[in-house]
Amino acid sequence: MFIGLGAGFAVQATQYSMGTAARMGPGYFPFWLGIVLALMGAIVMLGALNKRATETHVSRFDFRIVALVVGSVVLYGFALRPLGLYLSLFLLVIVSSFASHEFNWKVAVANGLFLVLFSYVAFIRGLGLIFPLWPAALGN
């Protein structure tokens, strides 16, 4: 799967201008991302084909987990504007954490707080992106 997706992205990216490392074109990043993804897929495949690889059995598909993860992302999308970045991102982490079989409130809250802080530093301070940070009722 990784090899196929990576190769597909790399091939499709060649339709765009590549540019150089100093002046990247629109196809540069997706091309190299596709190459890296395909290489990671090849490494995983070679490791799985090794005679000493441990054999694992996949249990039945759990739709509850998929619904929690996908639902939390959809919930984030709907909650971003009315709740702001901080609360909607924290909510995303808490809801998606219920998908884990080892769910722990302390770990979920710590992950949520870390992700909120990281998003603030990386996207608000670092990249200067403009998001509503708090609920609109609080008057940002």
Tab-separated table of C-alpha atoms in Angstrom:
chain	number	residue	atom	x	y	z
A	1	MET	CA	0.000	0.000	0.000
A	2	PHE	CA	2.771	2.467	0.925
A	3	ILE	CA	4.724	1.668	-2.211
A	4	GLY	CA	1.653	2.116	-4.413
A	5	LEU	CA	0.528	5.378	-2.810
A	6	GLY	CA	4.045	6.797	-2.739
A	7	ALA	CA	4.727	5.916	-6.348
A	8	GLY	CA	1.354	7.333	-7.370
A	9	PHE	CA	2.029	10.646	-5.634
A	10	ALA	CA	5.540	10.839	-7.089
A	11	VAL	CA	4.324	10.142	-10.619
A	12	GLN	CA	1.455	12.627	-10.334
A	13	ALA	CA	3.798	15.275	-8.921
A	14	THR	CA	5.892	15.153	-12.093
A	15	GLN	CA	2.996	16.903	-13.850
A	16	TYR	CA	3.905	20.054	-11.910
A	17	SER	CA	6.987	22.248	-12.040
A	18	MET	CA	9.670	20.728	-9.794
A	19	GLY	CA	12.020	23.651	-9.266
A	20	THR	CA	15.153	23.165	-7.169
A	21	ALA	CA	15.845	22.633	-3.480
A	22	ALA	CA	16.484	26.365	-3.116
A	23	ARG	CA	13.401	27.390	-5.130
A	24	MET	CA	10.863	24.611	-4.802
A	25	GLY	CA	8.084	24.347	-7.323
A	26	PRO	CA	4.609	22.962	-6.596
A	27	GLY	CA	5.673	19.417	-7.512
A	28	TYR	CA	8.859	19.278	-5.452
A	29	PHE	CA	7.431	18.433	-2.008
A	30	PRO	CA	4.796	15.873	-3.137
A	31	PHE	CA	7.366	14.173	-5.367
A	32	TRP	CA	9.894	13.652	-2.596
A	33	LEU	CA	7.192	12.813	-0.064
A	34	GLY	CA	5.968	10.105	-2.451
A	35	ILE	CA	9.508	8.772	-2.883
A	36	VAL	CA	10.061	8.628	0.888
A	37	LEU	CA	6.704	6.901	1.400
A	38	ALA	CA	7.524	4.310	-1.271
A	39	LEU	CA	10.947	3.682	0.289
A	40	MET	CA	9.379	3.239	3.724
A	41	GLY	CA	6.928	0.782	2.202
A	42	ALA	CA	9.805	-1.164	0.639
A	43	ILE	CA	11.608	-1.307	3.999
A	44	VAL	CA	8.454	-2.568	5.735
A	45	MET	CA	7.878	-5.140	2.989
A	46	LEU	CA	11.440	-6.446	3.152
A	47	GLY	CA	11.220	-6.714	6.934
A	48	ALA	CA	7.941	-8.626	6.683
A	49	LEU	CA	9.375	-11.046	4.124
A	50	ASN	CA	12.358	-11.857	6.356
A	51	LYS	CA	12.332	-15.471	7.571
A	52	ARG	CA	12.877	-14.302	11.173
A	53	ALA	CA	9.945	-11.859	11.108
A	54	THR	CA	7.401	-12.506	13.848
A	55	GLU	CA	4.047	-13.704	12.615
A	56	THR	CA	1.085	-11.714	13.784
A	57	HIS	CA	-2.620	-12.333	13.465
A	58	VAL	CA	-5.006	-9.486	12.804
A	59	SER	CA	-8.201	-9.616	14.832
A	60	ARG	CA	-11.555	-8.705	13.373
A	61	PHE	CA	-12.056	-5.192	12.056
A	62	ASP	CA	-13.320	-2.816	14.735
A	63	PHE	CA	-15.645	-0.191	13.260
A	64	ARG	CA	-15.929	1.562	16.641
A	65	ILE	CA	-12.254	2.552	16.488
A	66	VAL	CA	-12.557	3.850	12.931
A	67	ALA	CA	-15.712	5.784	13.842
A	68	LEU	CA	-13.987	7.386	16.846
A	69	VAL	CA	-10.887	8.445	14.917
A	70	VAL	CA	-12.684	9.686	11.793
A	71	GLY	CA	-15.491	11.173	13.882
A	72	SER	CA	-13.056	13.126	16.026
A	73	VAL	CA	-11.494	14.692	12.920
A	74	VAL	CA	-14.943	15.605	11.544
A	75	LEU	CA	-15.902	16.991	14.957
A	76	TYR	CA	-12.718	19.094	14.948
A	77	GLY	CA	-13.635	20.501	11.540
A	78	PHE	CA	-17.082	21.533	12.724
A	79	ALA	CA	-15.884	22.789	16.115
A	80	LEU	CA	-12.921	24.905	14.967
A	81	ARG	CA	-14.854	28.054	14.112
A	82	PRO	CA	-17.263	28.159	17.074
A	83	LEU	CA	-14.880	26.779	19.746
A	84	GLY	CA	-11.528	28.055	18.507
A	85	LEU	CA	-8.276	26.184	17.955
A	86	TYR	CA	-7.443	25.409	21.569
A	87	LEU	CA	-10.708	23.798	22.642
A	88	SER	CA	-11.454	22.014	19.363
A	89	LEU	CA	-7.943	20.537	19.180
A	90	PHE	CA	-8.140	19.409	22.791
A	91	LEU	CA	-11.544	17.855	22.043
A	92	LEU	CA	-10.086	16.067	19.007
A	93	VAL	CA	-7.389	14.441	21.127
A	94	ILE	CA	-9.764	13.395	23.916
A	95	VAL	CA	-12.371	11.861	21.568
A	96	SER	CA	-9.798	10.059	19.423
A	97	SER	CA	-8.081	8.745	22.574
A	98	PHE	CA	-11.173	6.660	23.310
A	99	ALA	CA	-10.178	4.536	20.290
A	100	SER	CA	-7.213	3.144	22.234
A	101	HIS	CA	-7.591	-0.102	24.130
A	102	GLU	CA	-5.266	1.361	26.779
A	103	PHE	CA	-7.240	4.605	27.270
A	104	ASN	CA	-6.050	6.684	30.225
A	105	TRP	CA	-7.497	10.088	31.136
A	106	LYS	CA	-4.198	11.482	32.385
A	107	VAL	CA	-2.378	10.525	29.191
A	108	ALA	CA	-5.188	11.851	26.989
A	109	VAL	CA	-5.256	15.207	28.800
A	110	ALA	CA	-1.449	15.460	28.700
A	111	ASN	CA	-1.443	14.668	24.961
A	112	GLY	CA	-4.163	17.235	24.383
A	113	LEU	CA	-2.323	19.951	26.256
A	114	PHE	CA	0.946	19.137	24.495
A	115	LEU	CA	-0.703	19.244	21.063
A	116	VAL	CA	-2.394	22.566	21.840
A	117	LEU	CA	0.948	24.043	22.950
A	118	PHE	CA	2.788	22.586	19.960
A	119	SER	CA	0.153	23.917	17.544
A	120	TYR	CA	0.405	27.362	19.091
A	121	VAL	CA	4.203	27.424	18.828
A	122	ALA	CA	4.405	25.874	15.349
A	123	PHE	CA	1.424	27.363	13.542
A	124	ILE	CA	0.522	30.584	15.339
A	125	ARG	CA	3.978	31.825	16.397
A	126	GLY	CA	6.195	29.983	13.902
A	127	LEU	CA	4.195	30.216	10.681
A	128	GLY	CA	1.980	33.146	11.612
A	129	LEU	CA	-1.237	31.395	10.592
A	130	ILE	CA	-4.480	32.985	11.648
A	131	PHE	CA	-6.965	30.736	13.448
A	132	PRO	CA	-9.701	31.600	15.895
A	133	LEU	CA	-7.945	30.642	19.138
A	134	TRP	CA	-10.830	30.798	21.625
A	135	PRO	CA	-14.618	30.496	21.306
A	136	ALA	CA	-16.235	33.387	19.494
A	137	ALA	CA	-18.321	34.118	22.616
A	138	LEU	CA	-15.107	35.056	24.462
A	139	GLY	CA	-14.260	37.685	21.831
A	140	ASN	CA	-10.825	36.338	20.713
